[in-house]
């Protein structure tokens, strides 16, 4: 999950910086909404409930990743062709 969340975050960052624009805007919106849901403490199952609190967050992120998997694969392949900058690891 950590690797997938990091990839989603890198995708949004590359899109925002104008480095990667070969993606449907619907996918950008889906990924943005998923990350915002994950970061928002007010959701279906409150994060404070031990053991269950992150269940809905993880489910939403897993759905977002699956829904955008084709575009994520394209992005990850594109990342591998880009020179690494400032010590950032895109793998």
PDB file of C-alpha atoms in Angstrom:
ATOM      1  CA  UNK A   1       0.000   0.000   0.000  1.00  0.00           C
ATOM      2  CA  UNK A   2       2.844   2.359   0.866  1.00  0.00           C
ATOM      3  CA  UNK A   3       4.423   1.840  -2.560  1.00  0.00           C
ATOM      4  CA  UNK A   4       1.098   2.412  -4.339  1.00  0.00           C
ATOM      5  CA  UNK A   5       0.318   5.540  -2.328  1.00  0.00           C
ATOM      6  CA  UNK A   6       3.774   6.888  -3.122  1.00  0.00           C
ATOM      7  CA  UNK A   7       3.219   6.219  -6.845  1.00  0.00           C
ATOM      8  CA  UNK A   8      -0.162   7.988  -6.744  1.00  0.00           C
ATOM      9  CA  UNK A   9       1.453  10.926  -4.987  1.00  0.00           C
ATOM     10  CA  UNK A  10       4.301  11.097  -7.514  1.00  0.00           C
ATOM     11  CA  UNK A  11       1.790  11.030 -10.351  1.00  0.00           C
ATOM     12  CA  UNK A  12      -0.064  14.028  -8.944  1.00  0.00           C
ATOM     13  CA  UNK A  13       3.193  15.841  -8.317  1.00  0.00           C
ATOM     14  CA  UNK A  14       4.447  15.241 -11.861  1.00  0.00           C
ATOM     15  CA  UNK A  15       1.081  16.352 -13.236  1.00  0.00           C
ATOM     16  CA  UNK A  16       1.020  19.517 -11.102  1.00  0.00           C
ATOM     17  CA  UNK A  17       4.577  20.400 -12.160  1.00  0.00           C
ATOM     18  CA  UNK A  18       3.659  19.892 -15.810  1.00  0.00           C
ATOM     19  CA  UNK A  19       6.180  17.071 -16.211  1.00  0.00           C
ATOM     20  CA  UNK A  20       3.574  14.422 -17.016  1.00  0.00           C
ATOM     21  CA  UNK A  21       0.382  15.384 -18.791  1.00  0.00           C
ATOM     22  CA  UNK A  22      -0.262  12.212 -20.817  1.00  0.00           C
ATOM     23  CA  UNK A  23      -3.180  11.197 -18.628  1.00  0.00           C
ATOM     24  CA  UNK A  24      -6.958  11.611 -18.762  1.00  0.00           C
ATOM     25  CA  UNK A  25      -8.175  14.373 -16.481  1.00  0.00           C
ATOM     26  CA  UNK A  26     -10.717  11.923 -15.011  1.00  0.00           C
ATOM     27  CA  UNK A  27      -7.822   9.846 -13.688  1.00  0.00           C
ATOM     28  CA  UNK A  28      -6.210  12.913 -12.131  1.00  0.00           C
ATOM     29  CA  UNK A  29      -9.501  13.727 -10.386  1.00  0.00           C
ATOM     30  CA  UNK A  30      -9.936  10.145  -9.175  1.00  0.00           C
ATOM     31  CA  UNK A  31      -6.412   9.999  -7.748  1.00  0.00           C
ATOM     32  CA  UNK A  32      -6.770  13.442  -6.130  1.00  0.00           C
ATOM     33  CA  UNK A  33     -10.099  12.505  -4.530  1.00  0.00           C
ATOM     34  CA  UNK A  34      -8.662   9.237  -3.220  1.00  0.00           C
ATOM     35  CA  UNK A  35      -5.644  10.885  -1.624  1.00  0.00           C
ATOM     36  CA  UNK A  36      -7.797  13.635  -0.108  1.00  0.00           C
ATOM     37  CA  UNK A  37     -10.130  10.995   1.346  1.00  0.00           C
ATOM     38  CA  UNK A  38      -7.137   9.196   2.819  1.00  0.00           C
ATOM     39  CA  UNK A  39      -5.778  12.397   4.383  1.00  0.00           C
ATOM     40  CA  UNK A  40      -9.158  13.614   5.651  1.00  0.00           C
ATOM     41  CA  UNK A  41      -9.728  12.560   9.291  1.00  0.00           C
ATOM     42  CA  UNK A  42     -13.513  12.797   8.841  1.00  0.00           C
ATOM     43  CA  UNK A  43     -14.612   9.784   6.835  1.00  0.00           C
ATOM     44  CA  UNK A  44     -16.952   6.782   6.975  1.00  0.00           C
ATOM     45  CA  UNK A  45     -15.064   4.997   9.742  1.00  0.00           C
ATOM     46  CA  UNK A  46     -13.254   7.444  12.056  1.00  0.00           C
ATOM     47  CA  UNK A  47      -9.500   6.863  12.040  1.00  0.00           C
ATOM     48  CA  UNK A  48      -9.463   6.902  15.843  1.00  0.00           C
ATOM     49  CA  UNK A  49     -11.249   3.526  16.013  1.00  0.00           C
ATOM     50  CA  UNK A  50      -8.376   1.136  16.646  1.00  0.00           C
ATOM     51  CA  UNK A  51      -8.123  -1.661  14.124  1.00  0.00           C
ATOM     52  CA  UNK A  52     -10.955  -0.429  11.903  1.00  0.00           C
ATOM     53  CA  UNK A  53     -10.230   3.231  11.407  1.00  0.00           C
ATOM     54  CA  UNK A  54      -8.035   2.907   8.357  1.00  0.00           C
ATOM     55  CA  UNK A  55     -10.076   0.117   6.738  1.00  0.00           C
ATOM     56  CA  UNK A  56     -12.177   2.468   4.619  1.00  0.00           C
ATOM     57  CA  UNK A  57      -9.131   4.578   3.748  1.00  0.00           C
ATOM     58  CA  UNK A  58      -7.226   1.536   2.524  1.00  0.00           C
ATOM     59  CA  UNK A  59     -10.254   0.293   0.594  1.00  0.00           C
ATOM     60  CA  UNK A  60     -10.656   3.659  -1.160  1.00  0.00           C
ATOM     61  CA  UNK A  61      -6.968   3.850  -2.062  1.00  0.00           C
ATOM     62  CA  UNK A  62      -6.978   0.256  -3.321  1.00  0.00           C
ATOM     63  CA  UNK A  63     -10.017   1.034  -5.484  1.00  0.00           C
ATOM     64  CA  UNK A  64      -8.412   4.223  -6.821  1.00  0.00           C
ATOM     65  CA  UNK A  65      -5.241   2.346  -7.689  1.00  0.00           C
ATOM     66  CA  UNK A  66      -7.154  -0.466  -9.399  1.00  0.00           C
ATOM     67  CA  UNK A  67      -9.401   1.997 -11.251  1.00  0.00           C
ATOM     68  CA  UNK A  68      -6.387   3.856 -12.565  1.00  0.00           C
ATOM     69  CA  UNK A  69      -4.003   0.908 -12.865  1.00  0.00           C
ATOM     70  CA  UNK A  70      -3.538   1.161 -16.636  1.00  0.00           C
ATOM     71  CA  UNK A  71      -2.635   4.852 -16.355  1.00  0.00           C
ATOM     72  CA  UNK A  72      -0.459   4.162 -13.302  1.00  0.00           C
ATOM     73  CA  UNK A  73       1.472   1.508 -15.258  1.00  0.00           C
ATOM     74  CA  UNK A  74       2.014   4.002 -18.085  1.00  0.00           C
ATOM     75  CA  UNK A  75       3.193   6.615 -15.582  1.00  0.00           C
ATOM     76  CA  UNK A  76       5.590   4.217 -13.866  1.00  0.00           C
ATOM     77  CA  UNK A  77       7.060   3.210 -17.235  1.00  0.00           C
ATOM     78  CA  UNK A  78       7.430   6.900 -18.135  1.00  0.00           C
ATOM     79  CA  UNK A  79       9.126   7.541 -14.771  1.00  0.00           C
ATOM     80  CA  UNK A  80      11.722   4.894 -15.510  1.00  0.00           C
ATOM     81  CA  UNK A  81      12.762   6.778 -18.644  1.00  0.00           C
ATOM     82  CA  UNK A  82      13.252  10.051 -16.771  1.00  0.00           C
ATOM     83  CA  UNK A  83      16.576  11.093 -15.271  1.00  0.00           C
ATOM     84  CA  UNK A  84      16.585  11.021 -11.503  1.00  0.00           C
ATOM     85  CA  UNK A  85      16.684  14.556 -10.075  1.00  0.00           C
ATOM     86  CA  UNK A  86      17.842  15.812  -6.686  1.00  0.00           C
ATOM     87  CA  UNK A  87      18.307  12.283  -5.366  1.00  0.00           C
ATOM     88  CA  UNK A  88      14.653  11.391  -5.884  1.00  0.00           C
ATOM     89  CA  UNK A  89      14.084   7.710  -6.563  1.00  0.00           C
ATOM     90  CA  UNK A  90      11.282   7.088  -9.089  1.00  0.00           C
ATOM     91  CA  UNK A  91      11.461   3.262  -8.921  1.00  0.00           C
TER      92      UNK A  91
END
